[in-house]
Amino acid sequence: MAAASTTKISWRLQEFEAHSGTVSCLALGKSSGRLLATGGEDCRVNIWAVSKANCIMSLTGHKNPVECVQFNVSEEQVVAGSQSGSIRVWDLEAAKILRTLMGHKANVTSLGFHPFGDFLASSSTDTNIKLWDIRRKGYVFRYKGHTQAVRSLAFSPDGKWLASASDDGTVKLWDLAQGKTITEFRSHTAAVNIVQFHPNEYLLASGSGDRTIKLWDLEKFTMIGSLEGHTTPVRGIFFSPDGSCLYSGATDSLRVFGWEPDRCFDVVPVGWGKVSDLSVCNQQLIGASHQLSSVSSYVVDLKRVKKSGGSVIQGIIQDNQPLTEPKDPRGAALRRNYERPSTSCSSQRVKQRSDADRRSPEGERRSPSEDEADEKLSSAEIHNPEDYKEIFQPKNAISRTPPKMSEPFPAPPEDETKLAIGRQLKDLISPFPDKPQLKAPPLASSTPVQRVEPTVVSCAKRPAPSAMGPASANPPACSQPPPQPAVTAAKLKPQPKIILSSRNEPIGLNVADFLPPSPNQRPGALSDEEALSQIKKGHDTMCVMLSSRHKNLQTVRAVWAREDIKSALDSAVSMNDLSIVVDILNIINLQPSLWKLDLCTTVLPQIDKLLQSKYESYMQTGCTSLKLIMKHFWMLISDTLKAAPSVGVDITREERHQKCQACCKHLKNLSPVVKNKALQVGRHGSAFRELQLLMAPLDDSL
């Protein structure tokens, strides 16, 4: 069995329920690769040890859903930003709130600790980037220049520069000391999701929704490579510790890239879905992803991944021979390396703001009593004292764990899937030894998915003593009461008003019908025929619906090929099937060049229906289309309607004026819908708040 386990390249390490609500963000500790922080719509930040499903610590204090989290370099502090724009920093070793920072007016989208000093950078959908000194209140600098939400921040290894990526398709490089832009890179054709500095060389990588990774030379400020091959937007990138290659995470795959020339060394299929963060430790790449309330972690054995040779992307080299690796380090001959300062950042001179700029902006003015009250509301609930003492309270600082040379995660045996399913079914059949009154597990736990560790603990609920170990047999009381054991989760859970685009359970099927019966109901077990009939329930109806949808799409495609996109969309609207409209919009949303003003007049009435739909995927498509219209056509609409009447007869201008008038009317009708939905809590409210910012000019004009 041990020999079989060595053939695996990637595997799932664990899957567990991380929050009582939807998980909105997560971050891996980059130094050890052994710590994980998660943030959720329950307004909590939970700290975990990777490979263990028991929560170490739960951090409270935020009053709005947490949007992003990040560890500092030493993994002794964690910072979290919320939907309201507030930022909280916790000291993990002292298990207490360290600082509350107020200043952003919208969702905090990205956070980053300075590599040496007590500085923190934050970005937001309000387009601003702020540099904070954790030792005091108020920001040190505000960097302005992006026109849309900023999605990612990264400090250079020497701590002198800050890189930012934005939905406006640009990557900006900022000089921290001078507080101004050094340069701007504009080669991406879609929103930029992430930026990452090379660990040694003057090189920057950026990943985008255009499915490419661009590499930028920071001496010449030019693009030196464009890495292609992804079929989905690039969500995570990570340079190898020695800087010899770049790991890129997209949906269900890991790609290993080289540059100069651009080439792909290897492609590894990994079932992590939309990966949220990557880390490298002990020749293993750790990836983590989240879906609804669960978090999954995956391991890729880098010793079995190709990091040389490979196929050349741009076709520079035609033969199939592997490329020879240079004997000298790549950066030594090609470009400068960073010079790390010998002292901490706190001793470096940082240009301070002027007295006028130093005054607290609106939303940041807080009295000492307010700060004290806020810190009392913030707390750290330790759920696993044993792991907490081992990781955050060592006997001396030198032996602090997680250790730098921790053991690699072992690969499961080849037949782990069968074993895990067998263990899961066994756990479902047998009653809990310490809670015999529970007749069935919660519905979320019964989803037929492989779980390497069946013990699942949500930090909002009191963990079972058997799951916490002897050191944590008497955990502190949690803020929420435990669930009632006599009623199943299926009865307690109300029907959601919005049908999510990704679900943990199927619609129209009762999962309990397929589970093994409890011991007292064993005589009435389902036969194979009965189980198959349950699975096939509604299958014929679904086939008819999909066949009709396919036929309609073929009709729309024929119209598009014969005429134009406007006629095709009109045809889709005339079918009175919103799913066809959504399919067409999902295509043209990816190609803004296809959009014209007359297309907006057709789309806007449909957006009204999409935004008020019960389907999450319809709302997302409507939001994307409305964002595109506001970004690309609002200035044209506004200028046309404000322009003075022309002299004489201008038919083209009159037609354009009528179209702009119709678009403006529809946008004004949509504005209250967006404002109303922006009040919602969660990811839906977040998307609509971003739309509300874009539609703010509607209130001031016309």
XYZ file of C-alpha atoms in Angstrom:
702
model
C 0.000 0.000 0.000
C 2.889 2.311 0.735
C 4.275 1.751 -2.713
C 0.931 2.576 -4.233
C 0.734 5.850 -2.392
C 3.941 7.107 -4.005
C 2.352 7.174 -7.462
C -0.039 10.012 -6.584
C 0.845 13.506 -7.831
C -2.089 15.346 -6.250
C -4.707 14.485 -3.648
C -7.275 16.046 -1.382
C -5.970 16.486 2.121
C -9.275 17.244 3.852
C -12.701 18.816 3.570
C -14.598 20.314 6.492
C -17.359 22.726 7.463
C -15.567 25.961 8.314
C -18.385 28.375 9.210
C -22.044 28.371 10.121
C -22.667 30.506 7.012
C -21.045 30.820 3.596
C -17.236 31.030 3.517
C -16.226 34.196 1.661
C -12.405 34.099 1.806
C -9.383 32.176 3.061
C -5.602 32.518 3.303
C -2.722 30.093 3.833
C 0.324 30.923 5.939
C 3.143 31.369 3.420
C 6.042 30.693 5.809
C 4.964 27.316 7.171
C 2.211 26.231 4.777
C 0.563 24.745 7.874
C -1.852 27.476 8.992
C -5.177 28.410 7.408
C -7.448 31.386 8.111
C -11.043 31.531 6.880
C -13.562 34.371 6.893
C -17.298 34.030 6.476
C -20.668 35.664 6.300
C -21.068 34.830 10.009
C -18.647 37.773 10.615
C -15.995 35.475 12.137
C -12.373 34.669 11.313
C -11.468 31.059 12.112
C -7.903 29.741 12.428
C -7.087 26.133 11.483
C -4.094 23.840 11.285
C -3.909 22.478 7.747
C -4.777 18.734 7.749
C -6.875 19.084 10.937
C -10.629 19.680 10.860
C -10.814 21.117 14.385
C -10.878 24.909 14.683
C -8.010 26.249 16.810
C -9.381 29.733 17.377
C -12.384 31.823 16.366
C -11.916 35.609 16.174
C -14.948 37.867 16.590
C -15.478 41.602 16.410
C -16.545 42.320 12.848
C -20.182 43.365 12.509
C -20.320 42.687 8.763
C -19.316 39.663 6.667
C -15.552 39.176 6.351
C -14.327 39.705 2.767
C -10.574 38.989 2.974
C -7.963 37.664 5.419
C -4.165 37.529 5.475
C -1.352 36.341 7.772
C 1.772 38.394 8.366
C 5.182 36.962 7.424
C 5.854 35.395 10.840
C 2.252 34.086 11.074
C 1.899 35.688 14.514
C -0.754 38.161 13.348
C -3.815 37.911 11.120
C -5.754 40.769 9.532
C -9.325 40.709 8.208
C -11.324 43.232 6.192
C -15.112 43.389 6.073
C -17.866 44.499 3.719
C -18.292 47.744 5.659
C -14.653 48.761 5.026
C -13.369 48.133 8.557
C -10.090 46.275 9.168
C -9.129 44.359 12.312
C -5.696 43.011 13.257
C -5.356 40.211 15.832
C -2.290 39.025 17.734
C -2.554 35.228 17.559
C 0.015 34.514 20.264
C -1.701 36.828 22.750
C -5.158 35.801 21.453
C -6.474 39.370 21.410
C -7.415 42.223 19.086
C -4.415 44.399 18.269
C -5.874 47.232 16.204
C -9.101 48.347 14.503
C -8.627 50.492 11.389
C -11.452 52.487 9.813
C -11.219 54.426 6.568
C -12.491 52.548 3.519
C -16.006 53.363 2.344
C -16.743 50.009 0.691
C -15.722 46.322 0.723
C -12.112 45.585 1.597
C -10.892 43.394 -1.278
C -7.227 42.708 -0.519
C -4.752 42.967 2.355
C -0.996 42.595 2.633
C 1.594 42.869 5.403
C 4.901 44.615 4.738
C 7.742 42.041 4.673
C 9.757 43.739 7.439
C 7.910 46.414 9.411
C 4.618 47.147 11.128
C 2.924 48.332 7.958
C -0.209 47.015 6.296
C -1.693 47.737 2.858
C -5.392 47.469 2.057
C -7.496 47.925 -1.066
C -11.199 48.312 -1.651
C -13.972 48.501 -4.204
C -13.866 52.270 -3.540
C -10.712 52.168 -5.813
C -8.423 53.436 -3.021
C -5.293 51.778 -1.627
C -4.205 52.687 1.895
C -0.975 52.101 3.788
C -1.406 51.760 7.548
C 0.989 51.791 10.480
C -0.372 49.115 12.834
C 1.207 50.860 15.822
C -1.119 53.846 15.460
C -4.513 54.819 14.079
C -5.031 56.502 10.745
C -3.425 55.654 7.441
C 0.077 56.753 6.415
C -0.687 57.099 2.703
C -3.614 56.895 0.341
C -2.776 55.838 -3.209
C -5.304 56.920 -5.846
C -5.263 56.121 -9.548
C -7.286 53.013 -10.286
C -10.709 53.628 -11.824
C -12.336 50.388 -10.660
C -12.122 47.997 -7.699
C -8.605 46.921 -6.672
C -8.411 43.112 -6.343
C -4.855 42.257 -5.275
C -1.849 43.818 -3.518
C 1.754 42.645 -3.153
C 4.854 44.170 -1.539
C 8.215 43.767 -3.259
C 10.710 41.532 -1.416
C 12.827 44.572 -0.441
C 9.751 46.367 0.911
C 10.172 49.501 -1.252
C 7.388 48.968 -3.810
C 3.740 47.991 -3.806
C 1.995 46.383 -6.793
C -1.770 46.551 -7.282
C -4.147 44.787 -9.684
C -7.573 46.121 -10.593
C -10.795 45.389 -12.426
C -9.856 48.229 -14.786
C -7.367 45.818 -16.418
C -4.239 47.615 -15.188
C -1.348 46.752 -12.888
C 0.213 49.698 -11.076
C 3.574 49.881 -9.326
C 3.800 52.343 -6.414
C 6.810 53.867 -4.651
C 5.987 53.554 -0.939
C 8.290 56.320 0.251
C 7.261 58.874 -2.393
C 3.608 57.907 -2.414
C 3.265 58.016 -6.196
C 2.944 55.728 -9.207
C 6.198 54.453 -10.710
C 4.584 52.885 -13.773
C 1.406 51.304 -15.083
C 1.056 48.113 -17.151
C -1.916 47.886 -19.534
C -1.585 44.732 -21.649
C -4.382 42.717 -20.010
C -7.754 42.750 -21.786
C -9.872 41.896 -18.707
C -9.869 42.411 -14.945
C -6.564 41.542 -13.235
C -7.148 39.177 -10.312
C -3.706 38.753 -8.726
C -0.120 40.056 -8.706
C 3.018 38.393 -7.370
C 6.669 39.529 -7.148
C 9.531 37.196 -8.061
C 11.356 36.254 -4.827
C 14.755 37.430 -6.130
C 14.658 39.200 -9.495
C 13.122 42.481 -10.600
C 10.178 40.629 -12.102
C 6.419 40.877 -11.548
C 3.677 38.425 -12.587
C -0.024 39.230 -12.977
C -2.950 36.854 -13.598
C -6.156 37.985 -15.261
C -9.672 37.102 -16.298
C -8.379 37.124 -19.889
C -6.860 33.702 -19.025
C -3.254 34.847 -19.360
C -0.353 35.577 -17.029
C 1.831 38.546 -17.957
C 5.442 38.906 -16.802
C 6.869 42.406 -16.392
C 10.535 43.437 -16.234
C 10.821 46.003 -13.416
C 14.086 47.494 -14.691
C 12.897 48.307 -18.202
C 9.178 48.374 -17.299
C 8.308 46.187 -20.278
C 6.363 42.953 -20.725
C 8.768 40.055 -21.246
C 6.256 37.203 -21.440
C 2.614 36.234 -21.807
C 1.837 32.770 -20.466
C -1.251 31.221 -22.058
C -3.059 27.912 -21.920
C -5.642 28.393 -19.172
C -9.248 27.808 -20.199
C -10.615 29.700 -17.194
C -9.630 32.957 -15.453
C -6.332 32.801 -13.540
C -7.126 32.855 -9.817
C -3.800 32.189 -8.097
C -0.095 32.406 -8.966
C 2.937 31.559 -6.873
C 6.649 31.659 -7.745
C 8.679 28.667 -6.634
C 10.909 29.496 -3.630
C 14.040 29.478 -5.826
C 12.277 31.502 -8.542
C 12.919 28.954 -11.293
C 9.251 28.531 -12.300
C 5.771 29.886 -11.731
C 2.847 27.834 -10.399
C -0.567 28.910 -11.620
C -3.881 27.739 -10.197
C -7.093 27.839 -12.209
C -10.291 25.802 -12.094
C -9.390 22.160 -11.357
C -5.794 22.415 -12.634
C -2.268 23.491 -11.767
C 0.110 24.670 -14.496
C 3.856 25.048 -14.165
C 5.310 27.788 -16.376
C 8.732 28.969 -17.438
C 9.659 32.165 -19.270
C 12.281 33.501 -21.658
C 11.099 31.680 -23.692
C 7.492 31.268 -22.555
C 6.689 27.602 -22.036
C 4.510 25.259 -19.990
C 6.479 22.603 -18.124
C 3.561 20.576 -16.791
C -0.220 20.487 -16.300
C -1.526 18.691 -13.208
C -5.280 18.012 -12.824
C -6.385 18.903 -9.289
C -10.001 18.747 -8.140
C -9.904 21.930 -6.100
C -12.508 23.802 -8.184
C -11.863 27.549 -7.943
C -8.670 27.633 -5.901
C -8.412 30.605 -3.524
C -4.812 30.489 -2.241
C -1.531 28.642 -2.804
C 1.519 27.975 -0.646
C 4.695 25.907 -1.052
C 6.411 23.946 1.716
C 8.584 20.795 1.837
C 8.469 20.224 -1.930
C 4.679 20.239 -1.746
C 2.234 22.812 -3.069
C -0.781 23.379 -0.811
C -3.959 24.739 -2.382
C -7.174 25.679 -0.612
C -10.636 26.405 -1.980
C -14.076 27.068 -0.540
C -17.637 26.406 -1.612
C -20.663 27.461 0.416
C -19.796 26.670 4.063
C -17.079 24.067 3.389
C -13.333 24.399 2.819
C -11.105 21.883 1.024
C -7.321 21.644 0.989
C -5.241 19.841 -1.645
C -1.620 18.771 -1.961
C 0.518 18.532 -5.114
C 3.796 16.620 -4.827
C 6.254 18.965 -6.572
C 8.919 16.256 -6.696
C 6.751 14.510 -9.291
C 5.975 17.660 -11.293
C 8.086 18.678 -14.302
C 9.906 21.965 -13.782
C 12.061 21.940 -16.916
C 11.666 21.157 -20.613
C 8.034 21.414 -21.672
C 6.348 22.863 -24.719
C 7.078 26.383 -25.878
C 3.949 28.529 -25.862
C 4.865 31.084 -28.499
C 6.369 28.585 -30.911
C 9.913 29.962 -30.688
C 11.443 26.503 -30.451
C 10.075 23.847 -32.796
C 11.884 20.670 -31.748
C 10.726 18.407 -28.941
C 14.008 18.291 -27.039
C 13.876 19.470 -23.435
C 15.434 22.832 -22.767
C 18.681 22.674 -20.828
C 18.686 24.547 -17.562
C 21.326 27.272 -17.155
C 24.109 26.489 -14.722
C 24.050 29.938 -13.187
C 20.962 31.371 -11.516
C 18.615 32.895 -14.072
C 18.487 36.319 -12.448
C 22.268 36.732 -12.180
C 22.690 37.214 -15.892
C 19.345 38.685 -16.909
C 18.250 41.294 -14.378
C 18.891 42.829 -10.980
C 18.135 41.096 -7.698
C 16.464 42.749 -4.726
C 18.664 44.059 -1.932
C 17.115 43.249 1.414
C 17.626 45.947 4.057
C 19.683 44.995 7.086
C 17.294 46.773 9.438
C 13.543 46.575 9.846
C 11.168 48.793 7.974
C 10.314 50.651 11.145
C 13.765 52.242 11.124
C 13.469 53.419 7.520
C 12.258 56.896 6.738
C 8.742 56.919 5.393
C 7.465 60.217 4.046
C 4.582 61.400 6.244
C 1.416 63.079 5.093
C 0.921 66.793 5.313
C -1.019 68.228 8.272
C -4.067 68.680 6.063
C -3.924 65.061 4.943
C -3.195 63.793 8.449
C -6.620 64.830 9.701
C -8.911 61.878 10.119
C -11.205 61.535 7.127
C -14.928 60.995 7.501
C -15.602 57.553 8.932
C -12.254 57.404 10.745
C -12.918 59.843 13.567
C -13.317 57.743 16.719
C -13.129 58.597 20.394
C -11.038 56.552 22.888
C -14.233 55.269 24.502
C -15.450 53.967 21.135
C -12.153 52.147 20.606
C -12.302 50.570 24.069
C -15.887 49.438 23.475
C -14.914 48.029 20.091
C -12.047 46.027 21.571
C -14.361 44.613 24.231
C -16.675 43.357 21.496
C -13.723 41.730 19.723
C -12.556 38.457 21.212
C -10.606 35.287 20.437
C -12.444 32.096 21.355
C -9.936 29.241 21.698
C -11.638 25.986 20.706
C -8.593 23.720 20.690
C -6.247 24.640 23.576
C -3.795 21.829 22.772
C -3.107 22.969 19.208
C -3.184 26.615 20.283
C -0.458 26.103 22.897
C 1.612 24.016 20.502
C 1.479 26.525 17.641
C 1.155 29.971 19.216
C 2.591 29.613 22.733
C 5.874 27.704 22.542
C 8.270 27.476 25.459
C 10.847 29.530 23.581
C 10.756 31.476 20.343
C 13.429 29.367 18.636
C 11.321 26.206 18.706
C 8.089 27.920 17.633
C 5.786 25.637 15.689
C 4.653 25.046 13.003
C 8.344 24.263 12.372
C 10.169 25.290 9.233
C 11.163 21.661 8.572
C 7.832 19.999 9.296
C 7.114 16.635 7.747
C 5.458 16.569 4.305
C 1.813 15.565 4.145
C 1.607 11.814 3.351
C -0.223 10.762 0.195
C -3.284 8.532 0.634
C -3.234 5.007 -0.827
C -4.582 4.464 -4.333
C -7.915 3.047 -3.150
C -8.494 5.861 -0.657
C -11.727 6.816 -2.436
C -13.314 3.427 -1.706
C -12.009 3.394 1.841
C -13.265 6.917 2.534
C -16.730 6.158 1.140
C -16.841 2.979 3.221
C -15.879 4.895 6.369
C -18.465 7.565 5.592
C -21.266 5.035 5.139
C -20.221 3.243 8.313
C -20.336 6.510 10.246
C -23.758 7.293 8.817
C -25.203 3.886 9.755
C -23.910 3.662 13.308
C -25.249 6.084 15.929
C -22.815 8.437 17.651
C -21.377 6.761 20.779
C -21.496 9.908 22.876
C -24.850 11.162 21.500
C -27.178 8.142 21.033
C -30.224 10.401 20.656
C -29.042 11.523 17.193
C -30.788 9.285 14.648
C -29.403 10.901 11.483
C -26.447 13.151 10.661
C -26.971 16.733 9.482
C -27.945 16.886 5.838
C -24.805 18.778 4.821
C -22.669 15.895 6.105
C -24.570 13.320 4.096
C -23.679 14.721 0.689
C -22.083 11.835 -1.217
C -18.588 13.330 -1.405
C -15.302 11.786 -0.376
C -14.215 13.200 2.967
C -10.779 12.220 4.140
C -11.619 13.224 7.710
C -15.288 12.583 8.549
C -15.052 14.575 11.813
C -16.382 18.023 10.945
C -16.426 20.891 13.411
C -18.010 24.261 12.818
C -16.635 26.941 15.094
C -20.078 28.394 15.542
C -21.113 25.129 17.198
C -19.752 23.341 20.253
C -17.380 20.557 19.117
C -17.851 17.050 20.388
C -15.324 16.066 23.105
C -14.203 13.075 21.053
C -13.220 15.391 18.222
C -11.190 17.771 20.363
C -8.872 15.490 22.270
C -8.170 15.279 26.024
C -6.734 18.764 26.305
C -9.921 20.340 25.050
C -12.566 18.200 26.739
C -14.056 21.297 28.389
C -14.034 23.970 25.725
C -15.275 27.499 26.426
C -18.917 28.135 25.634
C -19.525 29.402 22.114
C -21.700 32.362 21.326
C -24.307 30.267 19.519
C -26.349 27.449 21.109
C -25.892 23.884 19.824
C -28.443 22.586 17.321
C -31.527 20.761 18.624
C -30.776 17.026 18.319
C -34.383 15.864 17.992
C -35.056 17.662 14.706
C -33.147 16.937 11.495
C -31.417 19.712 9.576
C -33.748 19.144 6.633
C -36.729 20.236 8.755
C -34.971 23.180 10.363
C -33.561 24.584 7.120
C -36.078 26.906 5.412
C -36.357 26.994 1.648
C -33.888 29.609 0.364
C -35.351 32.570 -1.502
C -32.427 32.449 -3.929
C -31.438 29.234 -5.700
C -27.642 29.188 -5.514
C -25.546 28.486 -8.593
C -23.480 25.960 -6.600
C -25.126 23.714 -4.022
C -24.163 21.009 -1.553
C -27.365 19.081 -2.228
C -29.423 18.362 -5.364
C -32.732 20.039 -6.099
C -35.799 17.798 -6.207
C -34.153 14.792 -4.522
C -34.215 13.786 -0.880
C -30.675 12.739 0.005
C -31.964 10.676 2.935
C -33.670 8.328 0.443
C -30.250 7.071 -0.666
C -28.640 6.673 2.759
C -28.469 3.283 4.506
C -31.362 2.917 6.932
C -30.910 3.197 10.673
C -30.814 -0.137 12.593
C -34.458 0.071 13.719
C -35.619 0.618 10.114
C -33.448 -1.989 8.402
C -36.347 -4.270 7.234
C -37.671 -1.430 5.038
C -34.389 -0.784 3.185
C -34.554 0.513 -0.382
C -33.934 -2.048 -3.086
C -31.697 -1.268 -6.062
C -34.732 -0.790 -8.304
C -36.316 1.644 -5.856
C -33.082 3.608 -5.538
C -32.774 3.835 -9.345
C -36.363 4.998 -9.674
C -35.662 7.768 -7.158
C -32.591 8.854 -9.120
C -34.509 8.839 -12.417
C -37.351 10.893 -10.968
C -37.886 13.884 -13.263
C -35.228 12.726 -15.728
C -37.592 12.619 -18.738
C -38.940 16.092 -17.978
C -35.408 17.475 -17.715
C -34.455 15.883 -21.056
C -37.424 17.534 -22.777
C -36.507 20.919 -21.286
C -32.860 20.645 -22.321
C -33.786 19.493 -25.835
C -36.090 22.499 -26.240
C -33.365 24.820 -24.943
C -30.832 23.328 -27.351
C -33.222 23.798 -30.284
C -33.832 27.436 -29.336
C -30.103 28.103 -29.040
C -29.544 26.624 -32.491
C -32.192 29.006 -33.856
C -30.498 31.993 -32.194
C -27.120 30.879 -33.528
C -28.502 30.657 -37.068
C -29.900 34.202 -36.813
C -26.556 35.468 -35.484
C -24.669 33.836 -38.371
C -27.143 35.136 -40.958
C -27.624 38.667 -39.589
C -26.000 40.192 -36.480
C -25.877 39.971 -32.690
C -28.732 42.501 -32.262
C -31.079 40.362 -34.354
C -29.952 37.214 -32.500
C -30.673 38.813 -29.119
C -34.067 40.051 -30.320
C -34.814 36.489 -31.397
C -33.811 35.154 -27.958
C -36.029 37.732 -26.202
C -39.002 36.837 -28.406
C -38.817 33.206 -27.212
C -39.924 34.282 -23.690
C -37.287 31.982 -22.184
C -34.977 33.830 -19.813
C -32.454 30.966 -19.824
C -31.789 31.573 -23.552
C -31.170 35.283 -22.888
C -28.771 34.356 -20.079
C -26.852 31.981 -22.365
C -26.431 34.714 -25.010
C -25.430 37.360 -22.447
C -22.837 35.029 -20.928
C -21.171 34.935 -24.345
C -21.272 38.633 -25.237
C -20.312 39.721 -21.692
C -16.885 38.237 -22.420
C -16.507 40.383 -25.567
C -17.215 44.080 -24.837
C -16.276 44.943 -28.441
C -19.545 43.327 -29.620
C -21.648 45.802 -27.668
C -23.333 48.749 -29.376
C -25.822 51.327 -28.112
C -28.789 49.678 -29.831
C -27.839 46.400 -28.101
C -28.142 48.165 -24.732
C -31.743 49.148 -25.497
C -32.591 45.447 -25.914
C -30.566 44.165 -22.959
C -31.596 46.660 -20.256
C -35.263 45.521 -19.992
C -33.998 41.934 -19.635
C -31.533 42.964 -16.905
C -34.487 44.133 -14.811
C -35.889 40.570 -14.929
C -32.502 38.990 -14.249
C -31.730 41.109 -11.166
C -35.054 40.132 -9.603
C -34.770 36.455 -10.501
C -34.638 33.758 -7.826
C -31.648 32.148 -9.560
C -28.243 33.323 -8.393
C -26.639 32.639 -11.793
C -29.222 34.886 -13.490
C -28.498 37.703 -11.030
C -24.752 37.352 -11.620
C -25.219 37.566 -15.395
C -27.468 40.622 -15.019
C -24.938 42.336 -12.741
C -22.100 41.686 -15.211
C -24.105 43.104 -18.135
C -25.161 46.179 -16.151
C -21.559 46.842 -15.072
C -20.437 46.608 -18.681
C -23.113 49.082 -19.841
C -22.278 51.590 -17.079
C -18.537 51.386 -17.741
C -18.658 51.644 -21.531
C -21.826 53.592 -22.377
C -22.767 55.878 -19.489
C -20.484 58.734 -20.595
C -21.908 58.533 -24.130
C -25.494 58.511 -22.821
C -24.855 61.399 -20.431
C -22.999 63.581 -22.956
C -25.607 62.974 -25.668
C -28.524 63.953 -23.452
C -26.723 67.022 -22.083
C -25.581 68.278 -25.485
C -27.248 71.377 -26.934
C -29.695 70.782 -29.811
C -28.041 70.811 -33.212
C -28.943 73.232 -35.979
C -30.866 71.705 -38.847
C -31.952 68.102 -39.306
C -29.530 65.367 -38.195
C -31.315 62.003 -38.416
C -28.338 60.021 -37.032
C -28.112 62.300 -34.018
C -31.863 62.087 -33.410
C -31.738 58.269 -33.477
C -28.788 58.244 -31.079
C -30.597 60.705 -28.798
C -33.698 58.463 -28.699
C -31.607 55.377 -27.883
C -29.761 57.242 -25.122
C -33.060 58.481 -23.720
C -34.449 54.932 -23.647
C -31.265 53.595 -21.974
C -31.332 56.367 -19.370
C -34.970 55.619 -18.553
C -34.207 51.915 -18.043
C -31.145 52.714 -15.910
C -33.208 55.004 -13.680
C -35.740 52.209 -13.239
C -32.946 49.798 -12.312
C -31.360 52.160 -9.759
C -33.921 51.502 -6.952
C -33.639 47.742 -7.531
C -29.857 47.906 -7.140
C -30.084 50.111 -4.033
C -32.583 47.761 -2.425
C -30.495 44.651 -3.065
C -27.313 46.433 -1.913
C -28.751 46.299 1.613
C -28.531 42.499 1.612
C -25.836 40.746 3.626
C -23.503 38.351 1.842
C -22.028 37.988 -1.599
C -25.242 39.158 -3.290
C -25.185 42.415 -1.359
C -21.488 42.819 -2.136
C -22.064 42.620 -5.903
C -24.963 45.060 -5.766
C -23.013 47.540 -3.607
C -20.316 47.596 -6.262
C -23.025 48.257 -8.865
C -24.451 51.021 -6.686
C -21.096 52.819 -6.744
C -21.000 52.585 -10.545
C -24.564 53.929 -10.816
C -23.980 56.850 -8.443
C -23.731 59.363 -11.360
C -27.411 58.648 -12.139
C -28.422 60.461 -8.939
C -26.408 63.562 -9.792
C -27.268 64.048 -13.458
C -30.152 64.339 -15.850
